Amino acid sequence: MVEETPQRIESALLDEPSAAVIDAVAELSAAAATLGKALHPKTAANLAGLVRVMNTYYSNLIEGHHTRPRDIQRALAGEFDKDKDRRNFQIEAAAHVRVQGEIERQAAEGSLPEPASADFIRWLHREFYKGAPDEMLRVKGKDREFVMQPGEWRSKPEHDNAVGRHVPPSSERIGDFMKYFEERYRIAGLGTAGRIMAIGAAHHRFNYIHPFPDGNGRVSRLMSHAMGMSVGIGANGLWSISRGLSRGLVEGPEGRAEYKTMMDAADSPRQGDIDGRGNLSLRALNEFVLWFLRVSLDQVTFMSELFDIDRLAMRLRAYVERSETLKPDAARLLEEALMRGEVERGEVSRITGLPERTARRILGSVIDAGLLGSDTEKGSVSLRFSDEALEFLFPRLYPATATN
Ligand SMILES: Nc1ncnc2c1ncn2[C@@H]1O[C@H](COP(=O)(O)OP(=O)(O)OP(=O)(O)O)[C@@H](O)[C@H]1O
Ligand SMILES: [Mg+2]
């Protein structure tokens, strides 16, 4: 008999975290506090846009939905593939970028609600599937087929399904489970270190409950993103969790299996008397939280190196040097945009030390190369990152197969 009271998700929090967990919390918050600090806010905002596409790429990839970054960019520009399946993947990718952007906007203006609240989570799901064709909402299984309602919990027996070896609570209990979930993971009720540890714990327990018929994986990763922003380790959107969940801590196929293995291990029932007092193993939760923290730290460290302003300037210069279409003077412009966030079109001649017309030609070539752009035709220009330049400017951000 499976226990159906919401307490089934206990132990939900680490009341007595291990020394390794405490160290990881300290390291993560210190690393996140410095990520992007040397960047001009405008440059940082453009890089956060890159991170949104990257997080989306990996979050969908985890579900086996492969959409290349350039196809995500095209979707954001309203250009969709003719092929129906690819188009649907593009639609969900664009939605993911949009929802993540909205989370970050709310966090920046201080209006982000409790990320683990039932209302917020249902909003995430509703927004993620807003405008999705019925076909994307259709859930098909061995003996079932139905169209999912965005933002609605599982509510009928046909919505219930196993996740790997794990059987989540049945549909009629989801409302109660999620109410309990909200109470346990309210950030407002936790201290700073407690909040940071709660991100991984909530990530697992959410997927354990599996409140929606589909889309739980993506929504849980967006919820984790919101929790990170909310507890102050979000670094204005300059890092995100999905790349790390997808790749794990060790290089190669072993690392790519870590997420599933760790999720599965955290489903374990309590083992004996010194494993907490709940239905689920406290020791396994501790291991999962530790893994989640290390994955987070690994991502923050990686992004800090990738977005290090001196090294980024060097790679921009090197990119210009090896380019066949860009003149060496283009490097000055790019560097100026990097350091100052944006450059007025009228300043280009002064910056490059070239006559007006030549300078304008150089600016045109950099815009054509997709490395500078502006919101309006005459407006000041800031950095952009073209698909062609991605792998060179941001090595290892994507697997090699994604950017060719
Ligand atoms: N053993 C497990 N216990 C709890 N959660 C798990 C387990 N294995 C995987 N998960 C979570 O479930 C998600 C995928 O499961 P599933 O494909 O059923 O979810 P989903 O509802 O289809 O979500 P999505 O549509 O985003 O894939 C994974 O991304 C992971 O977060
Ligand atoms: Mg799915």
Short mmCIF file of C-alpha atoms and ligand atoms in Angstrom, two decimals:
data_model
loop_
_atom_site.label_atom_id
_atom_site.label_comp_id
_atom_site.label_asym_id
_atom_site.label_seq_id
_atom_site.Cartn_x
_atom_site.Cartn_y
_atom_site.Cartn_z
CA MET A 1 0.00 0.00 0.00
CA VAL A 2 1.43 3.35 -1.00
CA GLU A 3 1.10 5.99 1.68
CA GLU A 4 -1.12 8.80 0.44
CA THR A 5 -0.73 11.49 3.09
CA PRO A 6 1.29 14.53 2.00
CA GLN A 7 3.78 13.70 4.77
CA ARG A 8 4.91 11.07 2.32
CA ILE A 9 7.45 13.65 1.06
CA GLU A 10 9.21 13.79 4.46
CA SER A 11 12.03 14.21 5.18
CA ALA A 12 11.60 17.37 3.13
CA LEU A 13 14.42 19.54 4.49
CA LEU A 14 17.88 18.99 5.94
CA ASP A 15 17.54 19.91 9.58
CA GLU A 16 21.06 18.78 10.33
CA PRO A 17 23.00 19.17 7.05
CA SER A 18 26.37 17.44 6.67
CA ALA A 19 29.60 19.48 6.80
CA ALA A 20 30.00 18.90 3.06
CA VAL A 21 26.59 20.47 2.41
CA ILE A 22 27.38 23.47 4.60
CA ASP A 23 30.68 24.01 2.79
CA ALA A 24 28.99 23.72 -0.60
CA VAL A 25 26.37 26.31 0.41
CA ALA A 26 29.10 28.75 1.48
CA GLU A 27 31.11 28.21 -1.70
CA LEU A 28 28.08 28.56 -3.94
CA SER A 29 26.85 31.78 -2.38
CA ALA A 30 30.35 33.31 -2.48
CA ALA A 31 30.86 32.33 -6.13
CA ALA A 32 27.41 33.53 -7.20
CA ALA A 33 27.97 36.89 -5.47
CA THR A 34 30.94 37.71 -7.72
CA LEU A 35 29.62 36.30 -11.01
CA GLY A 36 29.31 39.15 -13.50
CA LYS A 37 30.23 41.85 -10.99
CA ALA A 38 32.86 43.37 -13.35
CA LEU A 39 30.42 43.51 -16.27
CA HIS A 40 28.55 46.59 -17.39
CA PRO A 41 24.84 46.02 -16.58
CA LYS A 42 23.89 46.29 -20.24
CA THR A 43 26.49 43.71 -21.24
CA ALA A 44 25.36 41.50 -18.37
CA ALA A 45 21.76 41.80 -19.54
CA ASN A 46 22.74 40.71 -23.06
CA LEU A 47 24.66 37.76 -21.65
CA ALA A 48 21.63 36.80 -19.53
CA GLY A 49 19.72 36.57 -22.80
CA LEU A 50 22.30 34.08 -24.00
CA VAL A 51 21.92 32.10 -20.77
CA ARG A 52 18.13 31.91 -21.20
CA VAL A 53 18.52 30.28 -24.59
CA MET A 54 21.19 27.98 -23.18
CA ASN A 55 19.07 26.91 -20.19
CA THR A 56 16.15 26.27 -22.52
CA TYR A 57 18.32 24.22 -24.84
CA TYR A 58 19.45 21.93 -22.02
CA SER A 59 16.13 21.73 -20.20
CA ASN A 60 14.40 20.52 -23.35
CA LEU A 61 17.34 18.29 -24.23
CA ILE A 62 16.92 16.49 -20.90
CA GLU A 63 13.43 15.55 -22.10
CA GLY A 64 14.86 14.34 -25.39
CA HIS A 65 13.68 17.41 -27.30
CA HIS A 66 16.63 18.63 -29.33
CA THR A 67 16.34 22.17 -30.72
CA ARG A 68 19.58 23.88 -31.74
CA PRO A 69 20.30 27.31 -30.24
CA ARG A 70 20.01 28.92 -33.67
CA ASP A 71 16.55 27.39 -34.11
CA ILE A 72 15.55 28.69 -30.68
CA GLN A 73 16.76 32.15 -31.76
CA ARG A 74 14.76 31.87 -34.96
CA ALA A 75 11.67 30.93 -32.97
CA LEU A 76 12.18 33.98 -30.76
CA ALA A 77 12.23 36.07 -33.93
CA GLY A 78 8.95 34.43 -35.00
CA GLU A 79 10.48 32.15 -37.67
CA PHE A 80 9.37 28.55 -37.44
CA ASP A 81 10.29 25.35 -39.22
CA LYS A 82 7.88 23.83 -41.76
CA ASP A 83 8.27 20.40 -40.20
CA LYS A 84 5.53 20.04 -37.56
CA ASP A 85 7.57 18.25 -34.89
CA ARG A 86 10.46 20.66 -35.17
CA ARG A 87 8.09 23.58 -35.12
CA ASN A 88 6.45 22.32 -31.94
CA PHE A 89 9.84 21.96 -30.29
CA GLN A 90 10.60 25.53 -31.35
CA ILE A 91 7.31 26.74 -29.87
CA GLU A 92 8.05 25.14 -26.51
CA ALA A 93 11.62 26.45 -26.56
CA ALA A 94 10.46 30.00 -27.22
CA ALA A 95 7.93 29.63 -24.40
CA HIS A 96 10.65 28.45 -22.04
CA VAL A 97 12.84 31.46 -22.85
CA ARG A 98 9.87 33.77 -22.37
CA VAL A 99 8.89 32.32 -18.97
CA GLN A 100 12.48 32.41 -17.73
CA GLY A 101 12.76 36.04 -18.85
CA GLU A 102 9.57 36.85 -16.99
CA ILE A 103 10.91 35.21 -13.81
CA GLU A 104 14.07 37.30 -14.08
CA ARG A 105 12.12 40.47 -14.75
CA GLN A 106 9.98 39.91 -11.67
CA ALA A 107 13.04 39.08 -9.58
CA ALA A 108 14.77 42.29 -10.72
CA GLU A 109 11.79 44.43 -9.79
CA GLY A 110 11.26 42.59 -6.52
CA SER A 111 7.83 41.21 -7.39
CA LEU A 112 8.66 37.51 -7.70
CA PRO A 113 6.12 35.48 -5.66
CA GLU A 114 7.02 32.52 -3.42
CA PRO A 115 8.60 30.19 -6.03
CA ALA A 116 7.40 27.00 -4.30
CA SER A 117 3.81 28.18 -3.92
CA ALA A 118 1.04 26.28 -5.67
CA ASP A 119 -0.13 29.45 -7.42
CA PHE A 120 3.30 30.27 -8.81
CA ILE A 121 3.95 26.70 -9.96
CA ARG A 122 0.59 26.51 -11.72
CA TRP A 123 1.38 29.87 -13.32
CA LEU A 124 4.71 28.48 -14.58
CA HIS A 125 2.96 25.52 -16.18
CA ARG A 126 0.21 27.70 -17.68
CA GLU A 127 2.71 30.18 -19.12
CA PHE A 128 4.98 27.47 -20.45
CA TYR A 129 2.08 25.93 -22.41
CA LYS A 130 0.38 29.20 -23.37
CA GLY A 131 -0.41 29.13 -27.06
CA ALA A 132 0.74 25.53 -27.45
CA PRO A 133 -1.19 23.58 -30.10
CA ASP A 134 -3.38 20.74 -28.76
CA GLU A 135 -0.96 18.28 -30.17
CA MET A 136 1.70 19.44 -27.70
CA LEU A 137 -0.78 19.05 -24.88
CA ARG A 138 -1.79 15.55 -25.90
CA VAL A 139 -0.49 12.89 -23.54
CA LYS A 140 -0.34 9.43 -25.01
CA GLY A 141 0.42 6.24 -23.15
CA LYS A 142 -0.21 2.53 -23.38
CA ASP A 143 -3.87 2.70 -22.34
CA ARG A 144 -4.51 6.40 -22.25
CA GLU A 145 -4.78 9.49 -24.37
CA PHE A 146 -5.96 12.92 -23.30
CA VAL A 147 -5.32 16.62 -23.80
CA MET A 148 -3.70 18.27 -20.80
CA GLN A 149 -5.03 21.53 -19.34
CA PRO A 150 -2.16 24.02 -18.85
CA GLY A 151 -1.80 25.02 -15.22
CA GLU A 152 -4.03 22.22 -13.88
CA TRP A 153 -2.82 19.50 -11.52
CA ARG A 154 -3.34 15.86 -12.35
CA SER A 155 -6.97 15.22 -11.40
CA LYS A 156 -8.13 11.96 -13.02
CA PRO A 157 -6.84 8.39 -12.78
CA GLU A 158 -5.87 8.52 -16.47
CA HIS A 159 -3.39 11.29 -15.57
CA ASP A 160 -1.43 8.98 -13.28
CA ASN A 161 1.74 7.31 -14.40
CA ALA A 162 5.04 5.98 -13.08
CA VAL A 163 8.29 7.96 -13.41
CA GLY A 164 10.98 5.35 -13.88
CA ARG A 165 10.65 3.05 -10.86
CA HIS A 166 8.77 5.67 -8.89
CA VAL A 167 4.97 5.77 -8.52
CA PRO A 168 3.91 9.35 -7.66
CA PRO A 169 0.89 10.06 -5.45
CA SER A 170 -2.44 9.52 -7.18
CA SER A 171 -4.31 12.31 -8.91
CA GLU A 172 -7.01 12.95 -6.30
CA ARG A 173 -4.33 13.77 -3.70
CA ILE A 174 -2.26 16.29 -5.69
CA GLY A 175 -3.95 19.40 -4.32
CA ASP A 176 -3.15 18.34 -0.74
CA PHE A 177 0.40 17.32 -1.60
CA MET A 178 1.11 20.65 -3.26
CA LYS A 179 -0.39 22.56 -0.35
CA TYR A 180 1.94 20.70 1.96
CA PHE A 181 4.82 21.23 -0.48
CA GLU A 182 4.18 24.97 -0.39
CA GLU A 183 4.19 25.04 3.40
CA ARG A 184 7.44 23.12 3.64
CA TYR A 185 9.38 25.02 0.99
CA ARG A 186 8.23 28.57 1.69
CA ILE A 187 11.42 30.55 1.37
CA ALA A 188 10.03 33.16 3.73
CA GLY A 189 10.17 30.61 6.54
CA LEU A 190 13.83 29.66 6.11
CA GLY A 191 17.20 31.24 6.91
CA THR A 192 19.71 32.03 4.16
CA ALA A 193 21.58 28.72 4.17
CA GLY A 194 18.29 26.87 4.64
CA ARG A 195 16.91 28.55 1.52
CA ILE A 196 19.88 27.57 -0.58
CA MET A 197 19.65 23.95 0.58
CA ALA A 198 15.90 23.94 -0.03
CA ILE A 199 16.35 24.49 -3.79
CA GLY A 200 17.66 20.99 -4.45
CA ALA A 201 15.32 19.38 -1.91
CA ALA A 202 12.27 21.06 -3.44
CA HIS A 203 13.47 20.10 -6.91
CA HIS A 204 13.40 16.44 -6.00
CA ARG A 205 10.20 16.45 -3.94
CA PHE A 206 8.37 18.35 -6.69
CA ASN A 207 9.25 15.71 -9.24
CA TYR A 208 8.44 13.02 -6.71
CA ILE A 209 4.89 14.41 -6.47
CA HIS A 210 4.84 14.88 -10.26
CA PRO A 211 1.82 17.18 -10.02
CA PHE A 212 1.16 17.64 -13.75
CA PRO A 213 0.46 15.00 -16.40
CA ASP A 214 3.41 16.32 -18.46
CA GLY A 215 5.94 19.14 -18.30
CA ASN A 216 7.04 18.44 -14.72
CA GLY A 217 10.72 18.31 -15.61
CA ARG A 218 10.76 21.69 -17.36
CA VAL A 219 8.55 23.36 -14.76
CA SER A 220 10.72 22.02 -11.93
CA ARG A 221 13.84 23.48 -13.54
CA LEU A 222 12.12 26.84 -13.96
CA MET A 223 10.99 26.68 -10.33
CA SER A 224 14.58 25.99 -9.27
CA HIS A 225 15.69 28.98 -11.34
CA ALA A 226 13.10 31.16 -9.59
CA MET A 227 14.20 29.87 -6.19
CA GLY A 228 17.83 30.72 -7.00
CA MET A 229 16.81 34.24 -8.01
CA SER A 230 14.66 34.57 -4.94
CA VAL A 231 17.33 33.49 -2.46
CA GLY A 232 19.91 35.81 -4.03
CA ILE A 233 22.25 33.40 -5.81
CA GLY A 234 20.81 34.03 -9.29
CA ALA A 235 23.50 36.53 -10.37
CA ASN A 236 20.94 38.40 -12.52
CA GLY A 237 20.38 35.38 -14.72
CA LEU A 238 24.05 34.81 -15.61
CA TRP A 239 23.89 31.12 -14.72
CA SER A 240 21.20 28.47 -14.69
CA ILE A 241 20.80 24.87 -13.63
CA SER A 242 19.87 22.85 -16.72
CA ARG A 243 23.31 22.65 -18.33
CA GLY A 244 24.63 21.14 -15.12
CA LEU A 245 21.71 18.75 -14.67
CA SER A 246 22.13 17.60 -18.24
CA ARG A 247 25.91 17.11 -18.05
CA GLY A 248 26.42 16.09 -14.43
CA LEU A 249 29.73 16.47 -12.64
CA VAL A 250 31.89 14.02 -14.54
CA GLU A 251 32.65 14.35 -18.24
CA GLY A 252 30.89 12.05 -20.71
CA PRO A 253 27.97 9.60 -20.67
CA GLU A 254 28.42 8.81 -16.99
CA GLY A 255 27.82 12.45 -16.11
CA ARG A 256 24.78 12.64 -18.36
CA ALA A 257 23.23 9.76 -16.38
CA GLU A 258 23.79 11.42 -12.99
CA TYR A 259 20.56 13.44 -12.86
CA LYS A 260 18.28 10.43 -13.33
CA THR A 261 20.37 8.26 -11.02
CA MET A 262 20.39 10.88 -8.29
CA MET A 263 16.65 11.53 -8.64
CA ASP A 264 16.01 7.83 -8.43
CA ALA A 265 18.23 7.41 -5.35
CA ALA A 266 16.42 10.25 -3.60
CA ASP A 267 13.12 8.34 -3.99
CA SER A 268 14.51 5.76 -1.52
CA PRO A 269 12.48 4.96 1.62
CA ARG A 270 13.99 5.62 5.02
CA GLN A 271 16.64 3.07 5.95
CA GLY A 272 16.50 2.25 9.67
CA ASP A 273 16.49 4.44 12.76
CA ILE A 274 19.22 6.93 11.97
CA ASP A 275 17.85 8.07 8.62
CA GLY A 276 15.45 10.81 9.71
CA ARG A 277 11.88 10.20 10.80
CA GLY A 278 9.98 10.51 7.53
CA ASN A 279 8.84 8.13 4.85
CA LEU A 280 11.78 8.99 2.58
CA SER A 281 15.47 8.63 3.36
CA LEU A 282 17.05 11.71 4.90
CA ARG A 283 20.50 10.45 4.01
CA ALA A 284 19.53 10.13 0.33
CA LEU A 285 18.08 13.66 0.44
CA ASN A 286 21.33 14.95 1.90
CA GLU A 287 23.22 13.28 -0.96
CA PHE A 288 20.87 14.73 -3.53
CA VAL A 289 21.09 18.25 -2.11
CA LEU A 290 24.88 17.98 -2.02
CA TRP A 291 24.94 16.87 -5.64
CA PHE A 292 22.59 19.70 -6.66
CA LEU A 293 24.76 22.27 -4.85
CA ARG A 294 27.92 20.96 -6.49
CA VAL A 295 26.29 21.01 -9.91
CA SER A 296 25.20 24.60 -9.24
CA LEU A 297 28.67 25.61 -8.10
CA ASP A 298 30.20 23.94 -11.14
CA GLN A 299 27.92 26.01 -13.39
CA VAL A 300 28.62 29.26 -11.56
CA THR A 301 32.37 28.61 -11.83
CA PHE A 302 32.07 27.75 -15.51
CA MET A 303 30.04 30.86 -16.30
CA SER A 304 32.43 33.05 -14.27
CA GLU A 305 35.31 31.91 -16.47
CA LEU A 306 33.26 32.19 -19.64
CA PHE A 307 32.07 35.71 -18.78
CA ASP A 308 35.37 36.94 -17.35
CA ILE A 309 35.61 40.35 -18.94
CA ASP A 310 39.33 40.24 -19.84
CA ARG A 311 39.11 36.83 -21.38
CA LEU A 312 35.93 37.70 -23.21
CA ALA A 313 37.66 40.80 -24.63
CA MET A 314 40.53 38.59 -25.75
CA ARG A 315 38.23 36.16 -27.52
CA LEU A 316 36.39 39.02 -29.23
CA ARG A 317 39.76 40.33 -30.52
CA ALA A 318 40.79 36.87 -31.64
CA TYR A 319 37.46 36.41 -33.39
CA VAL A 320 37.98 39.61 -35.36
CA GLU A 321 41.54 38.58 -36.24
CA ARG A 322 40.48 35.27 -37.74
CA SER A 323 37.43 36.72 -39.46
CA GLU A 324 37.58 37.22 -43.20
CA THR A 325 35.00 39.99 -43.30
CA LEU A 326 35.97 42.09 -40.28
CA LYS A 327 38.74 44.72 -40.34
CA PRO A 328 41.07 44.86 -37.32
CA ASP A 329 39.48 48.19 -36.21
CA ALA A 330 36.26 46.30 -35.49
CA ALA A 331 37.91 44.91 -32.37
CA ARG A 332 38.08 48.39 -30.79
CA LEU A 333 34.36 48.82 -31.24
CA LEU A 334 33.52 45.45 -29.76
CA GLU A 335 35.75 46.03 -26.78
CA GLU A 336 34.21 49.43 -26.18
CA ALA A 337 30.72 47.92 -26.32
CA LEU A 338 31.81 45.19 -23.90
CA MET A 339 33.27 47.62 -21.38
CA ARG A 340 30.66 50.38 -21.62
CA GLY A 341 27.60 48.27 -22.37
CA GLU A 342 26.65 50.36 -25.40
CA VAL A 343 28.11 52.74 -27.93
CA GLU A 344 26.37 55.65 -29.67
CA ARG A 345 26.59 55.43 -33.43
CA GLY A 346 28.01 58.96 -33.53
CA GLU A 347 30.98 57.89 -31.39
CA VAL A 348 32.27 55.24 -33.73
CA SER A 349 34.62 57.54 -35.62
CA ARG A 350 36.23 58.81 -32.41
CA ILE A 351 36.56 55.30 -30.95
CA THR A 352 38.23 53.85 -34.03
CA GLY A 353 40.15 57.01 -34.92
CA LEU A 354 38.89 56.65 -38.49
CA PRO A 355 37.13 59.12 -40.79
CA GLU A 356 33.34 59.15 -40.41
CA ARG A 357 32.53 57.15 -43.55
CA THR A 358 35.12 54.46 -42.96
CA ALA A 359 34.04 54.16 -39.36
CA ARG A 360 30.44 53.75 -40.42
CA ARG A 361 31.41 51.01 -42.85
CA ILE A 362 33.22 49.17 -40.06
CA LEU A 363 30.19 49.50 -37.79
CA GLY A 364 28.01 48.12 -40.58
CA SER A 365 30.25 45.11 -40.99
CA VAL A 366 30.16 44.32 -37.27
CA ILE A 367 26.37 44.59 -37.25
CA ASP A 368 26.19 42.33 -40.32
CA ALA A 369 28.43 39.83 -38.55
CA GLY A 370 25.81 39.71 -35.79
CA LEU A 371 28.16 40.97 -33.06
CA LEU A 372 26.57 44.36 -32.44
CA GLY A 373 22.95 45.37 -32.65
CA SER A 374 20.49 47.95 -31.46
CA ASP A 375 16.86 47.93 -30.41
CA THR A 376 16.02 50.72 -32.84
CA GLU A 377 17.52 51.55 -36.22
CA LYS A 378 19.40 54.65 -35.10
CA GLY A 379 19.81 53.64 -31.45
CA SER A 380 23.08 52.96 -29.68
CA VAL A 381 24.58 49.53 -30.29
CA SER A 382 25.43 46.80 -27.79
CA LEU A 383 26.91 43.33 -28.03
CA ARG A 384 25.13 40.48 -29.79
CA PHE A 385 26.30 36.92 -30.21
CA SER A 386 25.69 35.43 -33.62
CA ASP A 387 25.21 31.69 -34.10
CA GLU A 388 28.45 31.54 -36.09
CA ALA A 389 30.41 33.13 -33.25
CA LEU A 390 28.90 31.14 -30.37
CA GLU A 391 31.32 28.25 -30.25
CA PHE A 392 34.34 30.54 -30.55
CA LEU A 393 33.23 33.19 -28.07
CA PHE A 394 31.69 30.79 -25.57
CA PRO A 395 33.52 27.50 -25.86
CA ARG A 396 31.78 24.48 -24.32
CA LEU A 397 28.62 26.37 -23.51
CA TYR A 398 26.89 23.94 -25.88
CA PRO A 399 27.88 20.48 -27.00
CA ALA A 400 29.72 20.69 -30.33
CA THR A 401 26.77 19.08 -32.14
CA ALA A 402 24.45 21.93 -31.20
CA THR A 403 26.28 24.83 -32.82
CA ASN A 404 27.48 23.42 -36.15
N1 LIG B 1 13.18 8.71 -10.18
C1 LIG B 1 12.68 9.94 -10.27
N2 LIG B 1 12.04 10.49 -9.23
C2 LIG B 1 11.53 11.70 -9.29
N3 LIG B 1 11.63 12.47 -10.39
C3 LIG B 1 12.25 12.00 -11.47
C4 LIG B 1 12.81 10.72 -11.47
N4 LIG B 1 13.38 10.51 -12.68
C5 LIG B 1 13.19 11.64 -13.39
N5 LIG B 1 12.51 12.54 -12.68
C6 LIG B 1 12.09 13.89 -13.09
O1 LIG B 1 11.04 13.75 -14.00
C7 LIG B 1 11.33 14.47 -15.20
C8 LIG B 1 10.98 13.74 -16.42
O2 LIG B 1 9.94 12.88 -16.18
P1 LIG B 1 8.77 12.92 -17.19
O3 LIG B 1 9.31 12.92 -18.58
O4 LIG B 1 7.74 11.94 -16.81
O5 LIG B 1 8.27 14.34 -16.78
P2 LIG B 1 7.35 15.18 -17.61
O6 LIG B 1 6.19 15.50 -16.81
O7 LIG B 1 7.20 14.54 -18.94
O8 LIG B 1 8.20 16.49 -17.73
P3 LIG B 1 8.71 17.06 -19.10
O9 LIG B 1 7.55 17.12 -20.03
O10 LIG B 1 9.30 18.39 -18.80
O11 LIG B 1 9.57 15.99 -19.55
C9 LIG B 1 12.82 14.65 -15.21
O12 LIG B 1 13.20 15.80 -15.87
C10 LIG B 1 13.18 14.68 -13.76
O13 LIG B 1 13.15 16.02 -13.30
MG MG B 2 7.34 15.14 -20.95
#
